[in-house]
PDB file of C-alpha atoms in Angstrom:
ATOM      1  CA  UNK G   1      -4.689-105.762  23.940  1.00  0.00           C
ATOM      2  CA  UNK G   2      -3.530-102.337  23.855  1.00  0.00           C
ATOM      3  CA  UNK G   3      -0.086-103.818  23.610  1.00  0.00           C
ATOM      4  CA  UNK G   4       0.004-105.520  20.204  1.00  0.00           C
ATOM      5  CA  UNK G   5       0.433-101.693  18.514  1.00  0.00           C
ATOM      6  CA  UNK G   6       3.632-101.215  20.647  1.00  0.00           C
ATOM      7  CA  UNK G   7       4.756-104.857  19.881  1.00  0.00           C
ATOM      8  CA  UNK G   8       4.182-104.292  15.773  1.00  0.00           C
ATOM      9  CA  UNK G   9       5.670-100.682  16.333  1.00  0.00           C
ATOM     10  CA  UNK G  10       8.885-102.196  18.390  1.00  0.00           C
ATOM     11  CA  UNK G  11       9.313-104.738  15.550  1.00  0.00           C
ATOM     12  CA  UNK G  12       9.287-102.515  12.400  1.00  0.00           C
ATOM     13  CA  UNK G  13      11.498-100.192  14.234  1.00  0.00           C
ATOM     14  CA  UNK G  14      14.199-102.695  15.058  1.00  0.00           C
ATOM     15  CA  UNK G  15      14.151-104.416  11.483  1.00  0.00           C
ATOM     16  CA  UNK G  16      17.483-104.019   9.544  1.00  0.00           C
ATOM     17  CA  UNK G  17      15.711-103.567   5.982  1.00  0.00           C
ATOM     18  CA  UNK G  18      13.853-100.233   7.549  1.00  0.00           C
ATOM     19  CA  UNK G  19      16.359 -99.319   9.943  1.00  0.00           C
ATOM     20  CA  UNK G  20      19.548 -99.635   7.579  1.00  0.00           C
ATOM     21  CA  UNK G  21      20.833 -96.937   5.340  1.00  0.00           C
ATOM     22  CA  UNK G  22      22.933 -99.062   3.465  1.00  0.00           C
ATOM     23  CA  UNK G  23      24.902 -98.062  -0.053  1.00  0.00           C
ATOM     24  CA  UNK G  24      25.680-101.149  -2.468  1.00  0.00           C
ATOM     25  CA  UNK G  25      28.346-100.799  -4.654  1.00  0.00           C
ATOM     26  CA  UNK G  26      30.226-102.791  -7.628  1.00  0.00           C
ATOM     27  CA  UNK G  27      33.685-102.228  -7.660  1.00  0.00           C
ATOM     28  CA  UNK G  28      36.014-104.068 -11.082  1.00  0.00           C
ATOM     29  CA  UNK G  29      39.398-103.071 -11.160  1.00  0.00           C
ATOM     30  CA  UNK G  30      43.027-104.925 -11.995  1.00  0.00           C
ATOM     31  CA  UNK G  31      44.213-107.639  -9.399  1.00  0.00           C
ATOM     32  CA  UNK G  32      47.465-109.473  -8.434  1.00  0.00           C
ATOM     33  CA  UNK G  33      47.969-112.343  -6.290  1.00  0.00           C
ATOM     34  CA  UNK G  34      51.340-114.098  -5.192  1.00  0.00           C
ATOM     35  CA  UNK G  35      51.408-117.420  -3.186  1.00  0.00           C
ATOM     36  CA  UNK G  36      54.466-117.895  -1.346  1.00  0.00           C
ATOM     37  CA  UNK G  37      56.275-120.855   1.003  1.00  0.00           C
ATOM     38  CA  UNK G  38      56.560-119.461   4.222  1.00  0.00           C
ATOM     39  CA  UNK G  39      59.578-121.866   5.351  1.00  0.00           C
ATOM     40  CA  UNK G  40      61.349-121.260   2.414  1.00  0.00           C
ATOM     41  CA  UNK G  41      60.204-117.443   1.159  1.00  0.00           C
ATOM     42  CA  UNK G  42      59.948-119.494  -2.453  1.00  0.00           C
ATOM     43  CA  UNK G  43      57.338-117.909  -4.798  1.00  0.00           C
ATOM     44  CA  UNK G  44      54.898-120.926  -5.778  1.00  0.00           C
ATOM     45  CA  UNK G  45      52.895-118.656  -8.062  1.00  0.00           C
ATOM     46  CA  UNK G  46      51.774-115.375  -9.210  1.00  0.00           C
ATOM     47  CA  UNK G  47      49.082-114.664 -11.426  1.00  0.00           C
ATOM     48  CA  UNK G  48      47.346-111.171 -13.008  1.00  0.00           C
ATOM     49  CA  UNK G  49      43.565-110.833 -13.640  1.00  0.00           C
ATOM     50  CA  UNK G  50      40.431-108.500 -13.118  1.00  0.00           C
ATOM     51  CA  UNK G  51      38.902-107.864  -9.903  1.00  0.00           C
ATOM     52  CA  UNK G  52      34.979-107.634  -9.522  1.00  0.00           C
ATOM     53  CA  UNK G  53      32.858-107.172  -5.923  1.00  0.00           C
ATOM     54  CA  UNK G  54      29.960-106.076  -4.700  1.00  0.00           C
ATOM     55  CA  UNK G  55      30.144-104.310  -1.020  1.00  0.00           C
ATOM     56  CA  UNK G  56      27.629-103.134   1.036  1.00  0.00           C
ATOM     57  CA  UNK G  57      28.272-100.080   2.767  1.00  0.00           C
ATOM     58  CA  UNK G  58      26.511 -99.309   6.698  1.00  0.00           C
ATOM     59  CA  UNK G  59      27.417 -95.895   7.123  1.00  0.00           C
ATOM     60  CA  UNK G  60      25.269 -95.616  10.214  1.00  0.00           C
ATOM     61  CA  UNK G  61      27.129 -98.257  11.958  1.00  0.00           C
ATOM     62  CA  UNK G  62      30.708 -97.857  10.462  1.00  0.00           C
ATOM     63  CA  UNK G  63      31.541-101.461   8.652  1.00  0.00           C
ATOM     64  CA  UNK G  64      31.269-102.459   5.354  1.00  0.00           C
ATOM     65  CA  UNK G  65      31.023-106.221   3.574  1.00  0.00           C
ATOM     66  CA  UNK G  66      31.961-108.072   0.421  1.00  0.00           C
ATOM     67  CA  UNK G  67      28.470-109.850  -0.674  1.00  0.00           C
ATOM     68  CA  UNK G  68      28.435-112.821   0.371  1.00  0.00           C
ATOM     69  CA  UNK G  69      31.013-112.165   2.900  1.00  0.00           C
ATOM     70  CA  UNK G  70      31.301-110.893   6.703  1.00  0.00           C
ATOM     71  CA  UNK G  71      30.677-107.347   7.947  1.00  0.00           C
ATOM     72  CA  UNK G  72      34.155-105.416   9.014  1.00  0.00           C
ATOM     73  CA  UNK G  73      34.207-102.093  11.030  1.00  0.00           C
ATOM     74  CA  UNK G  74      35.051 -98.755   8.803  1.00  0.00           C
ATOM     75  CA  UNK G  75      36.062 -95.531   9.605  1.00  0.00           C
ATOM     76  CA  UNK G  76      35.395 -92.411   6.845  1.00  0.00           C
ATOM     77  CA  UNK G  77      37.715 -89.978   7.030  1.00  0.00           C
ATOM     78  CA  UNK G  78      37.701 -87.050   4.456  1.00  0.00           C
ATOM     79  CA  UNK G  79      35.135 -89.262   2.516  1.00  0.00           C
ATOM     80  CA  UNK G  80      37.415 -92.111   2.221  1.00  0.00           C
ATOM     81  CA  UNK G  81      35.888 -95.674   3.979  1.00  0.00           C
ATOM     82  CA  UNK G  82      38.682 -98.243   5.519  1.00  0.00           C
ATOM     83  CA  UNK G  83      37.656-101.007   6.654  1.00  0.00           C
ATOM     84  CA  UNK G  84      39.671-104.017   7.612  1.00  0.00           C
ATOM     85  CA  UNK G  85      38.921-107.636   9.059  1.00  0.00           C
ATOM     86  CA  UNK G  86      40.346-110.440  10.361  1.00  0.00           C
ATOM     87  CA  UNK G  87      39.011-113.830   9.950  1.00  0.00           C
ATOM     88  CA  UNK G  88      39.445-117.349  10.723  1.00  0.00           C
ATOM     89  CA  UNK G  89      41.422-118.572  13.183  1.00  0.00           C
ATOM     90  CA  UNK G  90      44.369-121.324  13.852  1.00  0.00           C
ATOM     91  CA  UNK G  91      46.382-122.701  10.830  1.00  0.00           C
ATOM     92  CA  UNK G  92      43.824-120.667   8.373  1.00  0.00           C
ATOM     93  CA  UNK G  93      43.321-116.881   8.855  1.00  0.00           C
ATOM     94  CA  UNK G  94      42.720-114.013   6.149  1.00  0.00           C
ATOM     95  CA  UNK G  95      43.365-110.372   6.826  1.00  0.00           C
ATOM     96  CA  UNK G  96      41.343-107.930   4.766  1.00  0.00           C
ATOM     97  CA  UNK G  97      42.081-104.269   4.342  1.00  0.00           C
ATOM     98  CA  UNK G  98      39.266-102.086   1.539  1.00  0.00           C
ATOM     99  CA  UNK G  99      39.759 -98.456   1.262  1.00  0.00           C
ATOM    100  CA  UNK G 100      36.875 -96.724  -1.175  1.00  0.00           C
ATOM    101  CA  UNK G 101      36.320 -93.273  -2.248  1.00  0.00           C
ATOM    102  CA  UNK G 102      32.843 -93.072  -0.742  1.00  0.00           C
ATOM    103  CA  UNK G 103      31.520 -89.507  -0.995  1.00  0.00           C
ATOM    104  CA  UNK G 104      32.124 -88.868  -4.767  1.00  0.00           C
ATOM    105  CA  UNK G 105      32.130 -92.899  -5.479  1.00  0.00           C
ATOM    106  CA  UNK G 106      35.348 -93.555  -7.145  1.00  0.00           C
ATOM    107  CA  UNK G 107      38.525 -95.231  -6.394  1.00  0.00           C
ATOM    108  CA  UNK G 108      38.743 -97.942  -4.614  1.00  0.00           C
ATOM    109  CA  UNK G 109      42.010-100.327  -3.285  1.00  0.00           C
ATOM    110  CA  UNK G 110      42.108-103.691  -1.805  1.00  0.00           C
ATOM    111  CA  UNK G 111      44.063-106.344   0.099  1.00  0.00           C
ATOM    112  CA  UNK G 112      43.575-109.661   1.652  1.00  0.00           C
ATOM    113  CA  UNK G 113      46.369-111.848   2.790  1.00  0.00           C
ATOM    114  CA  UNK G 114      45.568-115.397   3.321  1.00  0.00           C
ATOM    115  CA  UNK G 115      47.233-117.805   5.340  1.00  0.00           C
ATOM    116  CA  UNK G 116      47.194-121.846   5.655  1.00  0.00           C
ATOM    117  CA  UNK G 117      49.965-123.075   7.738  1.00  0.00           C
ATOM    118  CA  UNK G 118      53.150-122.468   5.413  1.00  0.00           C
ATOM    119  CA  UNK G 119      51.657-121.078   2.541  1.00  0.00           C
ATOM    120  CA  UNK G 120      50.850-117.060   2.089  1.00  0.00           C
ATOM    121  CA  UNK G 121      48.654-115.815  -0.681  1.00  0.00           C
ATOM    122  CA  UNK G 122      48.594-112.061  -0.953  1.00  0.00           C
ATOM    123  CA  UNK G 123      45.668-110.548  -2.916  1.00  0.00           C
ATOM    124  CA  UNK G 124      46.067-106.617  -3.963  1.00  0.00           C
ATOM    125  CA  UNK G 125      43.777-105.320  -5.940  1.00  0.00           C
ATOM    126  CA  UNK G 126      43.021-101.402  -7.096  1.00  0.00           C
ATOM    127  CA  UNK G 127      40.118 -99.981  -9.385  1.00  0.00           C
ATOM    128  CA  UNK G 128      36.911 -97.790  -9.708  1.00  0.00           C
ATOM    129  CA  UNK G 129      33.258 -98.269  -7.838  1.00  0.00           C
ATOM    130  CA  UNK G 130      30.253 -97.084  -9.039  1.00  0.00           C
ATOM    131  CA  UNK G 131      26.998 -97.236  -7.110  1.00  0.00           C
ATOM    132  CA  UNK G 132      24.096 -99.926  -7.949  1.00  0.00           C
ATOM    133  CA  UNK G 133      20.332-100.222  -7.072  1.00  0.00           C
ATOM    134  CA  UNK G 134      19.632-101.651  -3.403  1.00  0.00           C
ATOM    135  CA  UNK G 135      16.765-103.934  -4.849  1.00  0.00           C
ATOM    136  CA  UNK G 136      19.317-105.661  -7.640  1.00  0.00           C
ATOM    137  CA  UNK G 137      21.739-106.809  -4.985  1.00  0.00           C
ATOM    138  CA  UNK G 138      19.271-107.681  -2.466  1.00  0.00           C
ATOM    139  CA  UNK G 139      17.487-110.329  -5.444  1.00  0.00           C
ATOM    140  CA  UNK G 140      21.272-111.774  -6.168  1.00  0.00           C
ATOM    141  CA  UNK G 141      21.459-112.518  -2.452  1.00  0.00           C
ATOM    142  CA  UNK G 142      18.281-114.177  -1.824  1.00  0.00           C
ATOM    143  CA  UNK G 143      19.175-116.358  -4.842  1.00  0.00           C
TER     144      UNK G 143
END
């Protein structure tokens, strides 16, 4: 029985709620969207509006994720975090790019261009993060 301690040991070590140094931030900001025809480059509609997410931020292993959403890889370079995804596949795909000011939270910019067979909607979106407690977004996720 001298192996249960290793086996508990093993398992705490490997779970991603100990292992993870994760950041969560809210980021609000001013969006635009535009939906085009792709046959016929005709705008279908554009509308104005206010941008709000929550990402989480895995420094440790370079990606970042919209809650909610699906984990793309990051780079931080000079304290600014890219990250970028693509997703989907076929005649629906979305292409995600998220640059934030990570080191002194601040600015942050965002784009996401969506795709359904002939129609484009492109998403751009620029504001401010700030940083939020860990245990607030964890309870809005296990809701």
């Amino acid at each position: 029985m001298t192996y249960l301690p290793l086996i508990g040991a093993l398992l705490l070590s490997a779970s991603p709620a100990i292992a993870d140094d994760l950041t969560y931030l809210t980021c609000k900001g001013d969006l635009t969207s535009k939906v085009t025809n792709t046959n016929t480059s005709e705008v279908i509609q554009k509308n104005k509006g206010r941008h709000i997410k929550t990402y989480i931020v895995d420094r440790d292993r370079r990606r970042v994720m919209a809650k909610g959403g699906q984990w793309m890889n990051a780079d931080i370079i000079d304290g600014i975090l890219t990250g970028s995804g693509t997703f989907g596949q076929g005649f629906s795909t979305s292409e995600e790019t998220i640059q934030i000011d990570i080191d002194t939270v601040g600015e942050y910019s965002y784009e996401q261009n969506i795709r359904q067979r002939n129609i484009s909607m492109e998403i751009e979106a620029v504001g401010t993060c700030t940083e939020v407690d860990a245990a607030v977004i964890e309870k809005t996720l296990n809701q």
